[in-house]
mmCIF file of N, CA, C and O in Angstrom:
data_model
loop_
_atom_site.group_PDB
_atom_site.id
_atom_site.type_symbol
_atom_site.label_atom_id
_atom_site.label_comp_id
_atom_site.label_asym_id
_atom_site.label_seq_id
_atom_site.Cartn_x
_atom_site.Cartn_y
_atom_site.Cartn_z
ATOM 1 N N MET J 1 0.819 -1.201 0.000
ATOM 2 C CA MET J 1 0.000 0.000 0.000
ATOM 3 C C MET J 1 0.858 1.258 0.000
ATOM 4 O O MET J 1 0.467 2.260 -0.553
ATOM 5 N N ASP J 2 2.041 1.191 0.637
ATOM 6 C CA ASP J 2 2.903 2.364 0.674
ATOM 7 C C ASP J 2 3.415 2.738 -0.706
ATOM 8 O O ASP J 2 3.566 3.911 -1.014
ATOM 9 N N GLY J 3 3.666 1.740 -1.563
ATOM 10 C CA GLY J 3 4.134 2.018 -2.914
ATOM 11 C C GLY J 3 3.082 2.738 -3.737
ATOM 12 O O GLY J 3 3.393 3.615 -4.532
ATOM 13 N N VAL J 4 1.829 2.391 -3.517
ATOM 14 C CA VAL J 4 0.734 3.058 -4.227
ATOM 15 C C VAL J 4 0.591 4.490 -3.741
ATOM 16 O O VAL J 4 0.418 5.413 -4.535
ATOM 17 N N MET J 5 0.687 4.689 -2.441
ATOM 18 C CA MET J 5 0.542 6.041 -1.894
ATOM 19 C C MET J 5 1.665 6.958 -2.357
ATOM 20 O O MET J 5 1.439 8.142 -2.581
ATOM 21 N N GLU J 6 2.858 6.412 -2.517
ATOM 22 C CA GLU J 6 3.980 7.234 -2.961
ATOM 23 C C GLU J 6 3.839 7.664 -4.412
ATOM 24 O O GLU J 6 4.350 8.705 -4.803
ATOM 25 N N SER J 7 3.139 6.867 -5.217
ATOM 26 C CA SER J 7 3.004 7.207 -6.627
ATOM 27 C C SER J 7 1.751 8.023 -6.923
ATOM 28 O O SER J 7 1.525 8.403 -8.058
ATOM 29 N N MET J 8 0.960 8.320 -5.906
ATOM 30 C CA MET J 8 -0.249 9.129 -6.121
ATOM 31 C C MET J 8 0.123 10.596 -6.273
ATOM 32 O O MET J 8 1.126 11.064 -5.736
ATOM 33 N N SER J 9 -0.706 11.322 -6.999
ATOM 34 C CA SER J 9 -0.468 12.748 -7.184
ATOM 35 C C SER J 9 -0.795 13.499 -5.890
ATOM 36 O O SER J 9 -1.385 12.955 -4.958
ATOM 37 N N PHE J 10 -0.413 14.778 -5.848
ATOM 38 C CA PHE J 10 -0.616 15.588 -4.652
ATOM 39 C C PHE J 10 -2.099 15.690 -4.290
ATOM 40 O O PHE J 10 -2.480 15.489 -3.135
ATOM 41 N N PHE J 11 -2.941 16.030 -5.265
ATOM 42 C CA PHE J 11 -4.356 16.203 -4.970
ATOM 43 C C PHE J 11 -5.024 14.888 -4.593
ATOM 44 O O PHE J 11 -5.901 14.863 -3.735
ATOM 45 N N ALA J 12 -4.623 13.785 -5.200
ATOM 46 C CA ALA J 12 -5.178 12.482 -4.836
ATOM 47 C C ALA J 12 -4.799 12.139 -3.402
ATOM 48 O O ALA J 12 -5.627 11.608 -2.646
ATOM 49 N N SER J 13 -3.584 12.435 -3.008
ATOM 50 C CA SER J 13 -3.172 12.205 -1.628
ATOM 51 C C SER J 13 -3.880 13.161 -0.681
ATOM 52 O O SER J 13 -4.267 12.774 0.423
ATOM 53 N N LEU J 14 -4.039 14.413 -1.108
ATOM 54 C CA LEU J 14 -4.710 15.415 -0.279
ATOM 55 C C LEU J 14 -6.153 15.014 0.016
ATOM 56 O O LEU J 14 -6.637 15.162 1.140
ATOM 57 N N PHE J 15 -6.838 14.487 -0.991
ATOM 58 C CA PHE J 15 -8.238 14.080 -0.829
ATOM 59 C C PHE J 15 -8.371 12.657 -0.312
ATOM 60 O O PHE J 15 -9.483 12.142 -0.215
ATOM 61 N N LYS J 16 -7.245 12.009 0.005
ATOM 62 C CA LYS J 16 -7.205 10.667 0.590
ATOM 63 C C LYS J 16 -8.003 9.652 -0.227
ATOM 64 O O LYS J 16 -8.873 8.948 0.282
ATOM 65 N N VAL J 17 -7.698 9.600 -1.519
ATOM 66 C CA VAL J 17 -8.361 8.663 -2.426
ATOM 67 C C VAL J 17 -8.100 7.220 -1.990
ATOM 68 O O VAL J 17 -8.960 6.358 -2.150
ATOM 69 N N HIS J 18 -6.949 6.966 -1.396
ATOM 70 C CA HIS J 18 -6.611 5.608 -0.966
ATOM 71 C C HIS J 18 -7.397 5.174 0.270
ATOM 72 O O HIS J 18 -7.630 3.997 0.469
ATOM 73 N N GLU J 19 -7.839 6.108 1.115
ATOM 74 C CA GLU J 19 -8.593 5.764 2.319
ATOM 75 C C GLU J 19 -10.093 5.692 2.070
ATOM 76 O O GLU J 19 -10.762 4.785 2.558
ATOM 77 N N ASN J 20 -10.616 6.675 1.373
ATOM 78 C CA ASN J 20 -12.044 6.717 1.066
ATOM 79 C C ASN J 20 -12.182 7.003 -0.427
ATOM 80 O O ASN J 20 -12.325 8.158 -0.831
ATOM 81 N N PRO J 21 -12.147 5.955 -1.254
ATOM 82 C CA PRO J 21 -12.102 6.162 -2.706
ATOM 83 C C PRO J 21 -13.309 6.922 -3.271
ATOM 84 O O PRO J 21 -13.136 7.757 -4.151
ATOM 85 N N GLU J 22 -14.493 6.641 -2.765
ATOM 86 C CA GLU J 22 -15.675 7.286 -3.353
ATOM 87 C C GLU J 22 -15.656 8.794 -3.119
ATOM 88 O O GLU J 22 -15.772 9.580 -4.058
ATOM 89 N N ARG J 23 -15.508 9.206 -1.878
ATOM 90 C CA ARG J 23 -15.497 10.640 -1.572
ATOM 91 C C ARG J 23 -14.269 11.319 -2.178
ATOM 92 O O ARG J 23 -14.363 12.423 -2.742
ATOM 93 N N GLY J 24 -13.108 10.668 -2.078
ATOM 94 C CA GLY J 24 -11.882 11.251 -2.614
ATOM 95 C C GLY J 24 -11.933 11.452 -4.116
ATOM 96 O O GLY J 24 -11.458 12.466 -4.633
ATOM 97 N N MET J 25 -12.511 10.488 -4.822
ATOM 98 C CA MET J 25 -12.615 10.629 -6.286
ATOM 99 C C MET J 25 -13.589 11.753 -6.659
ATOM 100 O O MET J 25 -13.362 12.470 -7.636
ATOM 101 N N TRP J 26 -14.677 11.912 -5.898
ATOM 102 C CA TRP J 26 -15.598 13.021 -6.178
ATOM 103 C C TRP J 26 -14.911 14.366 -5.959
ATOM 104 O O TRP J 26 -15.055 15.291 -6.758
ATOM 105 N N TYR J 27 -14.153 14.483 -4.868
ATOM 106 C CA TYR J 27 -13.410 15.726 -4.623
ATOM 107 C C TYR J 27 -12.397 15.980 -5.739
ATOM 108 O O TYR J 27 -12.249 17.113 -6.207
ATOM 109 N N LEU J 28 -11.711 14.930 -6.144
ATOM 110 C CA LEU J 28 -10.741 15.064 -7.219
ATOM 111 C C LEU J 28 -11.426 15.443 -8.529
ATOM 112 O O LEU J 28 -10.934 16.299 -9.276
ATOM 113 N N TYR J 29 -12.592 14.844 -8.803
ATOM 114 C CA TYR J 29 -13.348 15.166 -10.020
ATOM 115 C C TYR J 29 -13.754 16.639 -10.020
ATOM 116 O O TYR J 29 -13.564 17.343 -11.022
ATOM 117 N N PHE J 30 -14.310 17.123 -8.912
ATOM 118 C CA PHE J 30 -14.736 18.526 -8.867
ATOM 119 C C PHE J 30 -13.546 19.479 -8.953
ATOM 120 O O PHE J 30 -13.652 20.545 -9.565
ATOM 121 N N THR J 31 -12.416 19.083 -8.405
ATOM 122 C CA THR J 31 -11.212 19.910 -8.534
ATOM 123 C C THR J 31 -10.772 19.994 -9.990
ATOM 124 O O THR J 31 -10.465 21.085 -10.494
ATOM 125 N N VAL J 32 -10.762 18.862 -10.681
ATOM 126 C CA VAL J 32 -10.358 18.842 -12.091
ATOM 127 C C VAL J 32 -11.350 19.640 -12.936
ATOM 128 O O VAL J 32 -10.948 20.411 -13.819
ATOM 129 N N VAL J 33 -12.651 19.499 -12.655
ATOM 130 C CA VAL J 33 -13.661 20.246 -13.419
ATOM 131 C C VAL J 33 -13.506 21.745 -13.193
ATOM 132 O O VAL J 33 -13.504 22.535 -14.159
ATOM 133 N N LEU J 34 -13.370 22.161 -11.945
ATOM 134 C CA LEU J 34 -13.234 23.593 -11.655
ATOM 135 C C LEU J 34 -11.968 24.183 -12.265
ATOM 136 O O LEU J 34 -12.002 25.268 -12.855
ATOM 137 N N LEU J 35 -10.863 23.472 -12.143
ATOM 138 C CA LEU J 35 -9.620 23.983 -12.724
ATOM 139 C C LEU J 35 -9.676 23.987 -14.251
ATOM 140 O O LEU J 35 -9.161 24.915 -14.887
ATOM 141 N N SER J 36 -10.313 22.988 -14.852
ATOM 142 C CA SER J 36 -10.455 22.959 -16.317
ATOM 143 C C SER J 36 -11.322 24.113 -16.804
ATOM 144 O O SER J 36 -11.002 24.763 -17.804
ATOM 145 N N ALA J 37 -12.415 24.368 -16.097
ATOM 146 C CA ALA J 37 -13.285 25.489 -16.470
ATOM 147 C C ALA J 37 -12.552 26.814 -16.307
ATOM 148 O O ALA J 37 -12.690 27.716 -17.149
ATOM 149 N N LEU J 38 -11.772 26.936 -15.244
ATOM 150 C CA LEU J 38 -11.008 28.162 -15.027
ATOM 151 C C LEU J 38 -9.977 28.377 -16.128
ATOM 152 O O LEU J 38 -9.843 29.474 -16.679
ATOM 153 N N VAL J 39 -9.253 27.326 -16.479
ATOM 154 C CA VAL J 39 -8.254 27.424 -17.557
ATOM 155 C C VAL J 39 -8.934 27.750 -18.878
ATOM 156 O O VAL J 39 -8.442 28.574 -19.657
ATOM 157 N N TYR J 40 -10.074 27.119 -19.137
ATOM 158 C CA TYR J 40 -10.805 27.414 -20.376
ATOM 159 C C TYR J 40 -11.210 28.886 -20.410
ATOM 160 O O TYR J 40 -11.020 29.562 -21.423
ATOM 161 N N ASN J 41 -11.763 29.391 -19.315
ATOM 162 C CA ASN J 41 -12.213 30.786 -19.283
ATOM 163 C C ASN J 41 -11.055 31.773 -19.374
ATOM 164 O O ASN J 41 -11.173 32.814 -20.020
ATOM 165 N N LEU J 42 -9.943 31.470 -18.725
ATOM 166 C CA LEU J 42 -8.806 32.384 -18.758
ATOM 167 C C LEU J 42 -8.084 32.382 -20.101
ATOM 168 O O LEU J 42 -7.563 33.409 -20.528
ATOM 169 N N GLY J 43 -8.053 31.237 -20.767
ATOM 170 C CA GLY J 43 -7.216 31.154 -21.946
ATOM 171 C C GLY J 43 -7.919 31.026 -23.273
ATOM 172 O O GLY J 43 -7.382 31.440 -24.294
ATOM 173 N N PHE J 44 -9.106 30.453 -23.284
ATOM 174 C CA PHE J 44 -9.679 30.077 -24.576
ATOM 175 C C PHE J 44 -11.097 30.564 -24.820
ATOM 176 O O PHE J 44 -11.570 30.513 -25.950
ATOM 177 N N ALA J 45 -11.805 30.987 -23.802
ATOM 178 C CA ALA J 45 -13.223 31.323 -23.949
ATOM 179 C C ALA J 45 -13.409 32.583 -24.785
ATOM 180 O O ALA J 45 -12.660 33.547 -24.674
ATOM 181 N N LYS J 46 -14.421 32.531 -25.627
ATOM 182 C CA LYS J 46 -14.853 33.690 -26.410
ATOM 183 C C LYS J 46 -16.337 33.877 -26.159
ATOM 184 O O LYS J 46 -16.998 33.007 -25.614
ATOM 185 N N LYS J 47 -16.856 35.001 -26.552
ATOM 186 C CA LYS J 47 -18.284 35.244 -26.402
ATOM 187 C C LYS J 47 -19.046 34.334 -27.358
ATOM 188 O O LYS J 47 -18.922 34.453 -28.573
ATOM 189 N N LEU J 48 -19.809 33.392 -26.789
ATOM 190 C CA LEU J 48 -20.574 32.439 -27.576
ATOM 191 C C LEU J 48 -22.023 32.463 -27.129
ATOM 192 O O LEU J 48 -22.345 32.943 -26.037
ATOM 193 N N SER J 49 -22.872 31.894 -27.957
ATOM 194 C CA SER J 49 -24.285 31.796 -27.584
ATOM 195 C C SER J 49 -24.437 30.788 -26.447
ATOM 196 O O SER J 49 -23.557 29.966 -26.187
ATOM 197 N N ILE J 50 -25.572 30.839 -25.766
ATOM 198 C CA ILE J 50 -25.813 29.967 -24.624
ATOM 199 C C ILE J 50 -25.809 28.495 -25.029
ATOM 200 O O ILE J 50 -25.310 27.647 -24.296
ATOM 201 N N GLY J 51 -26.323 28.178 -26.207
ATOM 202 C CA GLY J 51 -26.339 26.792 -26.676
ATOM 203 C C GLY J 51 -24.940 26.238 -26.890
ATOM 204 O O GLY J 51 -24.650 25.098 -26.521
ATOM 205 N N LYS J 52 -24.077 27.054 -27.470
ATOM 206 C CA LYS J 52 -22.698 26.628 -27.693
ATOM 207 C C LYS J 52 -21.953 26.466 -26.368
ATOM 208 O O LYS J 52 -21.154 25.544 -26.209
ATOM 209 N N ASN J 53 -22.222 27.358 -25.407
ATOM 210 C CA ASN J 53 -21.607 27.228 -24.085
ATOM 211 C C ASN J 53 -22.053 25.956 -23.384
ATOM 212 O O ASN J 53 -21.255 25.301 -22.714
ATOM 213 N N ILE J 54 -23.327 25.599 -23.528
ATOM 214 C CA ILE J 54 -23.829 24.361 -22.916
ATOM 215 C C ILE J 54 -23.104 23.162 -23.497
ATOM 216 O O ILE J 54 -22.679 22.255 -22.772
ATOM 217 N N VAL J 55 -22.928 23.137 -24.810
ATOM 218 C CA VAL J 55 -22.222 22.026 -25.455
ATOM 219 C C VAL J 55 -20.768 21.968 -24.980
ATOM 220 O O VAL J 55 -20.249 20.889 -24.668
ATOM 221 N N ILE J 56 -20.112 23.106 -24.901
ATOM 222 C CA ILE J 56 -18.707 23.142 -24.483
ATOM 223 C C ILE J 56 -18.562 22.647 -23.046
ATOM 224 O O ILE J 56 -17.697 21.825 -22.747
ATOM 225 N N TYR J 57 -19.409 23.140 -22.135
ATOM 226 C CA TYR J 57 -19.272 22.727 -20.741
ATOM 227 C C TYR J 57 -19.704 21.281 -20.528
ATOM 228 O O TYR J 57 -19.139 20.587 -19.677
ATOM 229 N N PHE J 58 -20.670 20.795 -21.278
ATOM 230 C CA PHE J 58 -21.040 19.381 -21.198
ATOM 231 C C PHE J 58 -19.870 18.513 -21.633
ATOM 232 O O PHE J 58 -19.532 17.518 -20.984
ATOM 233 N N THR J 59 -19.218 18.901 -22.723
ATOM 234 C CA THR J 59 -18.041 18.170 -23.191
ATOM 235 C C THR J 59 -16.912 18.252 -22.172
ATOM 236 O O THR J 59 -16.212 17.265 -21.927
ATOM 237 N N LEU J 60 -16.749 19.410 -21.545
ATOM 238 C CA LEU J 60 -15.730 19.580 -20.530
ATOM 239 C C LEU J 60 -15.991 18.661 -19.335
ATOM 240 O O LEU J 60 -15.090 17.979 -18.856
ATOM 241 N N PHE J 61 -17.250 18.608 -18.856
ATOM 242 C CA PHE J 61 -17.590 17.725 -17.735
ATOM 243 C C PHE J 61 -17.350 16.267 -18.094
ATOM 244 O O PHE J 61 -16.841 15.496 -17.294
ATOM 245 N N PHE J 62 -17.715 15.873 -19.298
ATOM 246 C CA PHE J 62 -17.538 14.496 -19.736
ATOM 247 C C PHE J 62 -16.049 14.149 -19.853
ATOM 248 O O PHE J 62 -15.604 13.090 -19.411
ATOM 249 N N GLY J 63 -15.274 15.041 -20.423
ATOM 250 C CA GLY J 63 -13.840 14.805 -20.587
ATOM 251 C C GLY J 63 -13.095 14.769 -19.271
ATOM 252 O O GLY J 63 -12.089 14.067 -19.132
ATOM 253 N N CYS J 64 -13.581 15.512 -18.295
ATOM 254 C CA CYS J 64 -12.931 15.523 -16.989
ATOM 255 C C CYS J 64 -13.095 14.199 -16.259
ATOM 256 O O CYS J 64 -12.333 13.912 -15.329
ATOM 257 N N THR J 65 -14.059 13.388 -16.656
ATOM 258 C CA THR J 65 -14.201 12.065 -16.053
ATOM 259 C C THR J 65 -12.960 11.234 -16.315
ATOM 260 O O THR J 65 -12.395 10.624 -15.392
ATOM 261 N N LEU J 66 -12.513 11.193 -17.548
ATOM 262 C CA LEU J 66 -11.293 10.464 -17.888
ATOM 263 C C LEU J 66 -10.076 11.104 -17.221
ATOM 264 O O LEU J 66 -9.204 10.406 -16.691
ATOM 265 N N LEU J 67 -10.018 12.428 -17.229
ATOM 266 C CA LEU J 67 -8.887 13.112 -16.607
ATOM 267 C C LEU J 67 -8.795 12.823 -15.116
ATOM 268 O O LEU J 67 -7.699 12.758 -14.552
ATOM 269 N N THR J 68 -9.946 12.637 -14.460
ATOM 270 C CA THR J 68 -9.940 12.350 -13.027
ATOM 271 C C THR J 68 -9.279 11.013 -12.737
ATOM 272 O O THR J 68 -8.506 10.883 -11.787
ATOM 273 N N PHE J 69 -9.578 10.000 -13.549
ATOM 274 C CA PHE J 69 -8.939 8.703 -13.347
ATOM 275 C C PHE J 69 -7.425 8.802 -13.568
ATOM 276 O O PHE J 69 -6.639 8.185 -12.849
ATOM 277 N N LEU J 70 -7.025 9.584 -14.540
ATOM 278 C CA LEU J 70 -5.594 9.789 -14.776
ATOM 279 C C LEU J 70 -4.963 10.625 -13.667
ATOM 280 O O LEU J 70 -3.778 10.468 -13.358
ATOM 281 N N ALA J 71 -5.753 11.512 -13.059
ATOM 282 C CA ALA J 71 -5.226 12.430 -12.045
ATOM 283 C C ALA J 71 -4.876 11.747 -10.740
ATOM 284 O O ALA J 71 -4.222 12.344 -9.888
ATOM 285 N N VAL J 72 -5.276 10.494 -10.568
ATOM 286 C CA VAL J 72 -4.904 9.791 -9.344
ATOM 287 C C VAL J 72 -3.396 9.569 -9.299
ATOM 288 O O VAL J 72 -2.767 9.755 -8.258
ATOM 289 N N PHE J 73 -2.799 9.204 -10.424
ATOM 290 C CA PHE J 73 -1.364 8.908 -10.448
ATOM 291 C C PHE J 73 -0.545 9.890 -11.278
ATOM 292 O O PHE J 73 0.680 9.889 -11.183
ATOM 293 N N LEU J 74 -1.189 10.689 -12.100
ATOM 294 C CA LEU J 74 -0.480 11.679 -12.915
ATOM 295 C C LEU J 74 -0.819 13.083 -12.417
ATOM 296 O O LEU J 74 -1.912 13.323 -11.909
ATOM 297 N N PRO J 75 0.059 14.047 -12.592
ATOM 298 C CA PRO J 75 -0.183 15.400 -12.069
ATOM 299 C C PRO J 75 -1.102 16.232 -12.973
ATOM 300 O O PRO J 75 -0.742 17.329 -13.411
ATOM 301 N N ILE J 76 -2.307 15.739 -13.212
ATOM 302 C CA ILE J 76 -3.263 16.455 -14.062
ATOM 303 C C ILE J 76 -3.752 17.729 -13.366
ATOM 304 O O ILE J 76 -3.691 18.832 -13.934
ATOM 305 N N ALA J 77 -4.259 17.584 -12.146
ATOM 306 C CA ALA J 77 -4.787 18.747 -11.423
ATOM 307 C C ALA J 77 -3.680 19.757 -11.135
ATOM 308 O O ALA J 77 -3.910 20.974 -11.200
ATOM 309 N N GLU J 78 -2.498 19.269 -10.845
ATOM 310 C CA GLU J 78 -1.375 20.164 -10.588
ATOM 311 C C GLU J 78 -1.003 20.958 -11.837
ATOM 312 O O GLU J 78 -0.699 22.145 -11.762
ATOM 313 N N GLY J 79 -1.035 20.301 -12.986
ATOM 314 C CA GLY J 79 -0.776 20.997 -14.246
ATOM 315 C C GLY J 79 -1.842 22.026 -14.564
ATOM 316 O O GLY J 79 -1.544 23.121 -15.052
ATOM 317 N N LEU J 80 -3.101 21.679 -14.289
ATOM 318 C CA LEU J 80 -4.186 22.640 -14.497
ATOM 319 C C LEU J 80 -4.049 23.833 -13.557
ATOM 320 O O LEU J 80 -4.319 24.975 -13.951
ATOM 321 N N LEU J 81 -3.628 23.588 -12.326
ATOM 322 C CA LEU J 81 -3.414 24.686 -11.381
ATOM 323 C C LEU J 81 -2.296 25.605 -11.864
ATOM 324 O O LEU J 81 -2.438 26.835 -11.830
ATOM 325 N N ALA J 82 -1.209 25.025 -12.344
ATOM 326 C CA ALA J 82 -0.104 25.842 -12.872
ATOM 327 C C ALA J 82 -0.559 26.638 -14.090
ATOM 328 O O ALA J 82 -0.237 27.822 -14.219
ATOM 329 N N ALA J 83 -1.330 26.007 -14.978
ATOM 330 C CA ALA J 83 -1.835 26.717 -16.161
ATOM 331 C C ALA J 83 -2.761 27.858 -15.752
ATOM 332 O O ALA J 83 -2.703 28.953 -16.334
ATOM 333 N N ALA J 84 -3.604 27.630 -14.749
ATOM 334 C CA ALA J 84 -4.509 28.681 -14.287
ATOM 335 C C ALA J 84 -3.728 29.851 -13.697
ATOM 336 O O ALA J 84 -4.067 31.016 -13.932
ATOM 337 N N ILE J 85 -2.682 29.558 -12.954
ATOM 338 C CA ILE J 85 -1.863 30.638 -12.374
ATOM 339 C C ILE J 85 -1.177 31.438 -13.474
ATOM 340 O O ILE J 85 -1.221 32.677 -13.473
ATOM 341 N N PHE J 86 -0.561 30.743 -14.433
ATOM 342 C CA PHE J 86 0.132 31.448 -15.519
ATOM 343 C C PHE J 86 -0.840 32.258 -16.376
ATOM 344 O O PHE J 86 -0.553 33.396 -16.737
ATOM 345 N N LEU J 87 -1.988 31.686 -16.698
ATOM 346 C CA LEU J 87 -2.966 32.424 -17.497
ATOM 347 C C LEU J 87 -3.557 33.594 -16.725
ATOM 348 O O LEU J 87 -3.847 34.643 -17.304
ATOM 349 N N GLY J 88 -3.737 33.440 -15.426
ATOM 350 C CA GLY J 88 -4.223 34.549 -14.601
ATOM 351 C C GLY J 88 -3.234 35.698 -14.575
ATOM 352 O O GLY J 88 -3.613 36.866 -14.700
ATOM 353 N N ILE J 89 -1.952 35.375 -14.414
ATOM 354 C CA ILE J 89 -0.914 36.410 -14.437
ATOM 355 C C ILE J 89 -0.871 37.089 -15.800
ATOM 356 O O ILE J 89 -0.771 38.316 -15.897
ATOM 357 N N TYR J 90 -0.992 36.294 -16.859
ATOM 358 C CA TYR J 90 -0.991 36.854 -18.212
ATOM 359 C C TYR J 90 -2.167 37.813 -18.404
ATOM 360 O O TYR J 90 -2.004 38.913 -18.941
ATOM 361 N N LYS J 91 -3.356 37.409 -17.945
ATOM 362 C CA LYS J 91 -4.535 38.267 -18.101
ATOM 363 C C LYS J 91 -4.374 39.572 -17.326
ATOM 364 O O LYS J 91 -4.749 40.647 -17.816
ATOM 365 N N LEU J 92 -3.840 39.489 -16.110
ATOM 366 C CA LEU J 92 -3.630 40.709 -15.318
ATOM 367 C C LEU J 92 -2.636 41.644 -15.987
ATOM 368 O O LEU J 92 -2.855 42.858 -16.050
ATOM 369 N N ARG J 93 -1.541 41.084 -16.485
ATOM 370 C CA ARG J 93 -0.543 41.920 -17.161
ATOM 371 C C ARG J 93 -1.086 42.499 -18.458
ATOM 372 O O ARG J 93 -0.806 43.647 -18.802
ATOM 373 N N LEU J 94 -1.872 41.713 -19.193
ATOM 374 C CA LEU J 94 -2.471 42.205 -20.435
ATOM 375 C C LEU J 94 -3.446 43.346 -20.141
ATOM 376 O O LEU J 94 -3.452 44.367 -20.848
ATOM 377 N N ARG J 95 -4.239 43.184 -19.088
ATOM 378 C CA ARG J 95 -5.196 44.236 -18.720
ATOM 379 C C ARG J 95 -4.481 45.513 -18.321
ATOM 380 O O ARG J 95 -4.869 46.614 -18.740
ATOM 381 N N SER J 96 -3.406 45.392 -17.514
ATOM 382 C CA SER J 96 -2.682 46.600 -17.107
ATOM 383 C C SER J 96 -1.965 47.240 -18.293
ATOM 384 O O SER J 96 -1.884 48.471 -18.387
ATOM 385 N N HIS J 97 -1.462 46.425 -19.223
ATOM 386 C CA HIS J 97 -0.804 46.956 -20.410
ATOM 387 C C HIS J 97 -1.811 47.721 -21.283
ATOM 388 O O HIS J 97 -1.508 48.809 -21.782
ATOM 389 N N LYS J 98 -3.006 47.154 -21.441
ATOM 390 C CA LYS J 98 -4.030 47.844 -22.240
ATOM 391 C C LYS J 98 -4.479 49.124 -21.566
ATOM 392 O O LYS J 98 -4.757 50.126 -22.234
ATOM 393 N N LYS J 99 -4.554 49.112 -20.237
ATOM 394 C CA LYS J 99 -4.952 50.315 -19.509
ATOM 395 C C LYS J 99 -3.903 51.404 -19.688
ATOM 396 O O LYS J 99 -4.234 52.565 -19.945
ATOM 397 N N GLU J 100 -2.619 51.048 -19.567
ATOM 398 C CA GLU J 100 -1.545 52.011 -19.775
ATOM 399 C C GLU J 100 -1.541 52.540 -21.199
ATOM 400 O O GLU J 100 -1.304 53.722 -21.433
ATOM 401 N N GLN J 101 -1.827 51.661 -22.147
ATOM 402 C CA GLN J 101 -1.847 52.062 -23.549
ATOM 403 C C GLN J 101 -3.000 53.042 -23.819
ATOM 404 O O GLN J 101 -2.829 54.012 -24.539
ATOM 405 N N SER J 102 -4.155 52.779 -23.211
ATOM 406 C CA SER J 102 -5.300 53.673 -23.436
ATOM 407 C C SER J 102 -5.082 55.016 -22.749
ATOM 408 O O SER J 102 -5.518 56.051 -23.238
ATOM 409 N N ILE J 103 -4.388 55.026 -21.623
ATOM 410 C CA ILE J 103 -4.078 56.285 -20.949
ATOM 411 C C ILE J 103 -3.081 57.083 -21.788
ATOM 412 O O ILE J 103 -3.201 58.301 -21.929
ATOM 413 N N GLY J 104 -2.108 56.409 -22.373
ATOM 414 C CA GLY J 104 -1.100 57.065 -23.203
ATOM 415 C C GLY J 104 -1.704 57.650 -24.458
ATOM 416 O O GLY J 104 -1.284 58.711 -24.921
ATOM 417 N N GLU J 105 -2.692 56.978 -25.034
ATOM 418 C CA GLU J 105 -3.349 57.495 -26.249
ATOM 419 C C GLU J 105 -4.284 58.639 -25.922
ATOM 420 O O GLU J 105 -4.548 59.490 -26.762
ATOM 421 N N GLY J 106 -4.790 58.695 -24.710
ATOM 422 C CA GLY J 106 -5.748 59.731 -24.313
ATOM 423 C C GLY J 106 -5.107 61.091 -24.085
ATOM 424 O O GLY J 106 -5.748 62.102 -24.109
ATOM 425 N N LYS J 107 -3.792 61.121 -23.892
ATOM 426 C CA LYS J 107 -3.109 62.399 -23.632
ATOM 427 C C LYS J 107 -2.846 63.176 -24.852
ATOM 428 O O LYS J 107 -2.721 63.005 -25.896
#
């Protein structure tokens, strides 16, 4: 059992998937879904109609099921967290750059 615990990812260990698999997998699934939605919104989302958004998020929820099983032993959630941090920093810097640019043009 110790060999399995050592090869688990950080979030799988944090949610104690090895002790309570049902609850731990649900927590891991919701973490992967939330981080995937955040990464999608920060990096790829465009203004779409409500129908297209429903299709995209349904596909995202379905795809995260497979990612959750992989996230037990692979750093899927950790990679999504890193991507969310980098994209968040990029968005903040882009917003401040555009604000500075608009102030410079206004003078």
